[in-house]
Amino acid sequence: DVSRCARLIPSAASLLAMLKRFASRRAAEGSGKEAYAALHQDPVKRNDTQHRQEWLAAAEKSACARNMESVLKGLGRSQKEIGSFKAESFAKIYEALGAEVDGNDLERALVVRNEKFGRKTACFLGLITLGLFFCFRPRDDDTVLVLTKQGRIAQLKVDRPSCCPSTLLGQFLVVAKYSAIVFSVFMLPIAIQAAMMGNSISGEMRELHLDGEGLQDMPGYLIKHRLYVAMASALGMYVVCALLPHDYRDKRRRRHLLREITASQYVLWGCACRRRSSIKLFFGTYPNQQTLDVAGNLGTSACVGPVPPDSLASSAMRPTSSVVMVLLTIFISVVSGLNSLVTWTERSLIMERYAASMTYCRTTGQDDCSVSNCLSWGEQRDLGLSDKFCGKIHWELENDLDCIRFQKTAPCCTGCQKGALEEYTSAGTYSTFKSVLSVCVDTSTLLFTFMAAKYALGLLSSTDHIDILIKRRSKNSQQQEIAKFDNTQPVGLDFVNHVFNEAKSSLHEDKSAGLFSQRTVDVSEEEARKWCGVQHYDVDEVAKDWDEFFKAELMVQMDVRWSAKVKVPKRCLGIAGDEKIVAAWTELPFYPVHMTAQEFMTGGLFYQFMPCGKTRHAVVVTNRRLFYIRYRRPLAPLSWLGVDLRIDCFRHDHDIFYGQMYRSTLQPIHKMVHQVCMREQFAPGVVAFQCKFGAIQLMRFHGDVLDVYNMMCHLSRNTAEFVNRKLIEQNGINWERCMDTVQASLQRKSPMRWALPSQPDDLVEPVPEVQLNHEQEQAFFHMSFKDVRTVLDGCYSNVDVVVTTGRVFVWHRDVYKKWDCESAIYYMFFWRGWLRFLKPAKNLHNMCSFFTLPSLLSFSTDLSMDPPSWLVPHHQPCKIPCCENLGFYFTHGRAKDGQGFWKYSCCPHWTGPSSHVTLHWRLKASSTADQDFLIAHTFKPFKFEGAPESDEEDAYAALGYAWDEIRGHTKDVTDEEQVEALRKIMYVVQDQCHKLLDEIDVLY
């Protein structure tokens, strides 16, 4: 054995040597791979000191460094503070984006560090928690935002969320979630046990020692079951620790092109010691209103905001469909609520009856445990117990399991549970299945509601826009410069303003600057001075930031028309030197205050009764952007409380290709107060426009909507010479004849303003105007027609179409149908003519719109023939002249002129069909539209060659016109000639659009 062991020793030694050589070889290979990876790795990742120094040196010489120094020096910062701010910013940019961005390419940059806890707060929390706070304290949040010379915007945002959400909705959902968990774990089993045992909630709480007497014995109970108490406490501490942040973080990267920016939002709130600022940048298309309102709407409804482009169709702003949808929604909600209320009330009554019936087995002795006594016991207590329930009642002698349910031992009276089950299922299997299914559906609906709310909240918080939050925790001198609110906020605003100024489209760069300086709003001196217009403003070029501006000025000074002038802080809004202010106005509140249910629930009524704290609204429009400003001063006139501010900025680039105005009416109480008592004269309404980024709607509540619409007409795309006389005449259109028609029908008020003609039956106000965009734009075609609509409509429409060399204007308004004897039933019941005094004719539907010619995709006309109907007065299949003459006499008080003896004839004659033409313009929609943008107007009555002579006469007679009035509506040009001329003009426009598209295809 010894010799054998001696022979094995050299073999083991050789094996160890071989393993050592193999390990050294693998280590050499691994070190070689690491060295190769380190050689080819990014300098930032391999911590290359030389590359870092070169990058920082290049950043110090970039345009970004010069801009930071200029902004901070203007705020009075010392050279040492400026140097520290730049050094900290560039170090953070290199750490986050150094591998993606070169130091020489930095154009603008913003670095924000938000402290989770201030120095004093951290010391206090560490003291009261005996140092445990520093074990769970999260690190600070960092945000890096960079703009390069190549027009790219890059962002890196690191968020370390806390245990409690910062928004009110998020806090509500957290409280609701944990309340539901506590209820499901503790209260729901108690309620089910009480229902099954037929006991009350108070009885169950007493048995669980959770009543007043039981709580007194709680210390002894805890000592007795100390092991279980320790385990439960450890589990609770584990849950609490799981909720605390353990330095987990959300890391978001964003990269966008500068030219794609469409909107921004700036929000400022909080007191002086805890000031907050939020900056959001949106790209591609306009964000929806729900996304913008995540930051809060300061307790009042918005008067400017994005809308779906599809809602701007010609019939979309008519109130009929929206009112019907609102009424249907309210009706369905009320019916569903009543259904749920009745269902759950019935279920509660069933559970109460079940719990009461269980007391029979608990309180009944052997002598009374019978079917007859059960029925009489139920009648005495108005429970209405049936034979199926009482048939299961019996006296149990041996089985303790049935007696334990009623807190007894055998023998006992039992069978109540089986009787209740038998009674519940006696209606049949189908009825029982429906009841169980109904409970499951209602419970699932509640769970789905909470899940849908959470999902919607997640969608709002996870959009693709850039979001920057700047916080002020303290004013400690030991803070880093990038953590100071007074440094990062001005740099952030300068970043946003520079982005918008550099993002102007090529239209502004290629065209001469003088072209846009010539395109100003053409208003008279009287219109410019009126308080409800859009030119009642002054410009402030002194204030550097919003806090300085609010200390000295009020954007809207008072809620009266005598001081409704807007003070526009040009430097605060970041309006560049080549950006021109076109208009500015304020929205004064109504008295009594118009308030929605949400505003009332969020304390809106409290703010209205306070002398301070009301929300002010102002709108500023430039030749590139639209600013919607809302701010609210604190409840008390104390400067340290701070002013809440929200600014929504939308980019349009002077490139509006569709605009629309809709006249609205005041509520009776507001009309009584403002227009009768306060003698304020204004015409409210809604204005909307569409550009390539989306659609924006402006609600002019307390002012003249026509001024806003005229201003929007001047912000359209420069298409003054899209078509010209030569192109029009080449397609067989007589230019001189068209111009004669325009000169005869339109009235020229100034070189760039034409007044649209009012028909003799028009009563609506205001009468819009055709605002030309440039001196070279000419109006060369005009046509007007009517639309009698259906027999159930109490109004008919007048439509005017004006075509210029760059745009198409359409004016659509309603007129009340007059009294007519043959339409008396419709007048009384469908038209409700006896209620027209509630809505004067001047407040009827009044809409004016325009679109640029390059936005036209197609134009079509549809001719339809309607057969006569017995339900349509004046257009029935068979007519008797004497009856028609009698109806005319009762309507107008005289007989018809003309027709001689035949108007008294009793011989019937047949009526021919009526005709109408529908004009369709299909326009280019923005990128956010879900479907084609279609504008449709109906031409009825439409007279064409071969149509019966009585068609036009019957249509006008249905409107209540006499024969001489009908002849007054006869035109020199036939309807067919007008439509044919318009069709030829649109053909020319389409040809030009196709040529433009071909040029674009060649470029790309």
mmCIF file of N, CA, C and O in Angstrom, residues 343-375:
data_model
loop_
_atom_site.group_PDB
_atom_site.id
_atom_site.type_symbol
_atom_site.label_atom_id
_atom_site.label_comp_id
_atom_site.label_asym_id
_atom_site.label_seq_id
_atom_site.Cartn_x
_atom_site.Cartn_y
_atom_site.Cartn_z
ATOM 1 N N THR A 343 -80.940 47.998 -8.229
ATOM 2 C CA THR A 343 -80.425 46.637 -8.102
ATOM 3 C C THR A 343 -79.740 46.421 -6.764
ATOM 4 O O THR A 343 -80.003 45.438 -6.053
ATOM 5 N N TRP A 344 -78.876 47.330 -6.378
ATOM 6 C CA TRP A 344 -78.150 47.156 -5.115
ATOM 7 C C TRP A 344 -79.061 47.391 -3.926
ATOM 8 O O TRP A 344 -78.849 46.796 -2.854
ATOM 9 N N THR A 345 -80.059 48.242 -4.066
ATOM 10 C CA THR A 345 -81.034 48.388 -2.976
ATOM 11 C C THR A 345 -81.810 47.099 -2.767
ATOM 12 O O THR A 345 -82.049 46.663 -1.626
ATOM 13 N N GLU A 346 -82.182 46.463 -3.871
ATOM 14 C CA GLU A 346 -82.892 45.179 -3.761
ATOM 15 C C GLU A 346 -82.007 44.121 -3.118
ATOM 16 O O GLU A 346 -82.460 43.325 -2.285
ATOM 17 N N ARG A 347 -80.720 44.117 -3.498
ATOM 18 C CA ARG A 347 -79.813 43.146 -2.889
ATOM 19 C C ARG A 347 -79.635 43.395 -1.397
ATOM 20 O O ARG A 347 -79.571 42.451 -0.595
ATOM 21 N N SER A 348 -79.545 44.651 -1.002
ATOM 22 C CA SER A 348 -79.407 44.947 0.432
ATOM 23 C C SER A 348 -80.640 44.525 1.201
ATOM 24 O O SER A 348 -80.547 44.032 2.337
ATOM 25 N N LEU A 349 -81.820 44.728 0.612
ATOM 26 C CA LEU A 349 -83.042 44.285 1.282
ATOM 27 C C LEU A 349 -83.089 42.760 1.404
ATOM 28 O O LEU A 349 -83.549 42.219 2.430
ATOM 29 N N ILE A 350 -82.613 42.064 0.373
ATOM 30 C CA ILE A 350 -82.579 40.601 0.443
ATOM 31 C C ILE A 350 -81.625 40.136 1.541
ATOM 32 O O ILE A 350 -81.944 39.218 2.321
ATOM 33 N N MET A 351 -80.460 40.770 1.649
ATOM 34 C CA MET A 351 -79.508 40.392 2.689
ATOM 35 C C MET A 351 -80.047 40.714 4.073
ATOM 36 O O MET A 351 -79.855 39.956 5.039
ATOM 37 N N GLU A 352 -80.743 41.848 4.194
ATOM 38 C CA GLU A 352 -81.339 42.190 5.494
ATOM 39 C C GLU A 352 -82.427 41.185 5.875
ATOM 40 O O GLU A 352 -82.524 40.762 7.042
ATOM 41 N N ARG A 353 -83.236 40.782 4.899
ATOM 42 C CA ARG A 353 -84.283 39.778 5.168
ATOM 43 C C ARG A 353 -83.650 38.430 5.516
ATOM 44 O O ARG A 353 -84.133 37.704 6.394
ATOM 45 N N TYR A 354 -82.515 38.105 4.837
ATOM 46 C CA TYR A 354 -81.843 36.847 5.135
ATOM 47 C C TYR A 354 -81.280 36.851 6.557
ATOM 48 O O TYR A 354 -81.407 35.859 7.296
ATOM 49 N N ALA A 355 -80.643 37.975 6.940
ATOM 50 C CA ALA A 355 -80.101 38.045 8.299
ATOM 51 C C ALA A 355 -81.197 37.982 9.348
ATOM 52 O O ALA A 355 -81.045 37.356 10.408
ATOM 53 N N ALA A 356 -82.340 38.614 9.071
ATOM 54 C CA ALA A 356 -83.449 38.567 10.045
ATOM 55 C C ALA A 356 -84.051 37.170 10.141
ATOM 56 O O ALA A 356 -84.453 36.723 11.238
ATOM 57 N N SER A 357 -84.118 36.453 9.033
ATOM 58 C CA SER A 357 -84.696 35.104 9.078
ATOM 59 C C SER A 357 -83.805 34.125 9.812
ATOM 60 O O SER A 357 -84.291 33.118 10.362
ATOM 61 N N MET A 358 -82.479 34.393 9.884
ATOM 62 C CA MET A 358 -81.586 33.506 10.616
ATOM 63 C C MET A 358 -81.815 33.576 12.117
ATOM 64 O O MET A 358 -81.460 32.640 12.853
ATOM 65 N N THR A 359 -82.383 34.663 12.617
ATOM 66 C CA THR A 359 -82.617 34.791 14.062
ATOM 67 C C THR A 359 -83.691 33.820 14.557
ATOM 68 O O THR A 359 -83.786 33.563 15.757
ATOM 69 N N TYR A 360 -84.494 33.264 13.653
ATOM 70 C CA TYR A 360 -85.524 32.312 14.080
ATOM 71 C C TYR A 360 -84.882 31.054 14.656
ATOM 72 O O TYR A 360 -85.268 30.557 15.721
ATOM 73 N N CYS A 361 -83.879 30.519 13.970
ATOM 74 C CA CYS A 361 -83.211 29.313 14.469
ATOM 75 C C CYS A 361 -82.369 29.602 15.706
ATOM 76 O O CYS A 361 -82.115 28.707 16.514
ATOM 77 N N ARG A 362 -81.921 30.836 15.870
ATOM 78 C CA ARG A 362 -81.084 31.163 17.005
ATOM 79 C C ARG A 362 -81.899 31.357 18.279
ATOM 80 O O ARG A 362 -81.431 31.087 19.387
ATOM 81 N N THR A 363 -83.130 31.837 18.152
ATOM 82 C CA THR A 363 -83.935 32.200 19.338
ATOM 83 C C THR A 363 -85.089 31.243 19.610
ATOM 84 O O THR A 363 -85.825 31.441 20.582
ATOM 85 N N THR A 364 -85.295 30.213 18.805
ATOM 86 C CA THR A 364 -86.461 29.346 18.926
ATOM 87 C C THR A 364 -86.110 28.083 19.706
ATOM 88 O O THR A 364 -85.042 27.478 19.508
ATOM 89 N N GLY A 365 -87.022 27.705 20.586
ATOM 90 C CA GLY A 365 -86.850 26.472 21.348
ATOM 91 C C GLY A 365 -87.527 25.294 20.667
ATOM 92 O O GLY A 365 -88.042 25.378 19.557
ATOM 93 N N GLN A 366 -87.563 24.135 21.394
ATOM 94 C CA GLN A 366 -88.101 22.911 20.790
ATOM 95 C C GLN A 366 -89.602 22.997 20.557
ATOM 96 O O GLN A 366 -90.105 22.486 19.565
ATOM 97 N N ASP A 367 -90.330 23.673 21.429
ATOM 98 C CA ASP A 367 -91.784 23.734 21.286
ATOM 99 C C ASP A 367 -92.213 24.570 20.088
ATOM 100 O O ASP A 367 -93.258 24.287 19.476
ATOM 101 N N ASP A 368 -91.431 25.568 19.751
ATOM 102 C CA ASP A 368 -91.816 26.462 18.636
ATOM 103 C C ASP A 368 -91.142 26.110 17.327
ATOM 104 O O ASP A 368 -91.330 26.798 16.330
ATOM 105 N N CYS A 369 -90.310 25.071 17.266
ATOM 106 C CA CYS A 369 -89.563 24.705 16.041
ATOM 107 C C CYS A 369 -90.455 23.836 15.163
ATOM 108 O O CYS A 369 -90.317 22.597 15.123
ATOM 109 N N SER A 370 -91.380 24.507 14.469
ATOM 110 C CA SER A 370 -92.286 23.813 13.569
ATOM 111 C C SER A 370 -92.610 24.717 12.385
ATOM 112 O O SER A 370 -92.319 25.924 12.403
ATOM 113 N N VAL A 371 -93.232 24.126 11.388
ATOM 114 C CA VAL A 371 -93.540 24.887 10.176
ATOM 115 C C VAL A 371 -94.579 25.948 10.445
ATOM 116 O O VAL A 371 -94.465 27.099 10.002
ATOM 117 N N SER A 372 -95.632 25.614 11.172
ATOM 118 C CA SER A 372 -96.698 26.589 11.443
ATOM 119 C C SER A 372 -96.198 27.751 12.274
ATOM 120 O O SER A 372 -96.516 28.918 12.002
ATOM 121 N N ASN A 373 -95.400 27.452 13.311
ATOM 122 C CA ASN A 373 -94.853 28.555 14.124
ATOM 123 C C ASN A 373 -93.894 29.431 13.317
ATOM 124 O O ASN A 373 -93.799 30.640 13.525
ATOM 125 N N CYS A 374 -93.176 28.802 12.393
ATOM 126 C CA CYS A 374 -92.260 29.579 11.534
ATOM 127 C C CYS A 374 -93.027 30.560 10.658
ATOM 128 O O CYS A 374 -92.643 31.716 10.517
ATOM 129 N N LEU A 375 -94.139 30.101 10.072
ATOM 130 C CA LEU A 375 -94.933 30.984 9.224
ATOM 131 C C LEU A 375 -95.536 32.129 10.026
ATOM 132 O O LEU A 375 -95.535 33.285 9.582
#
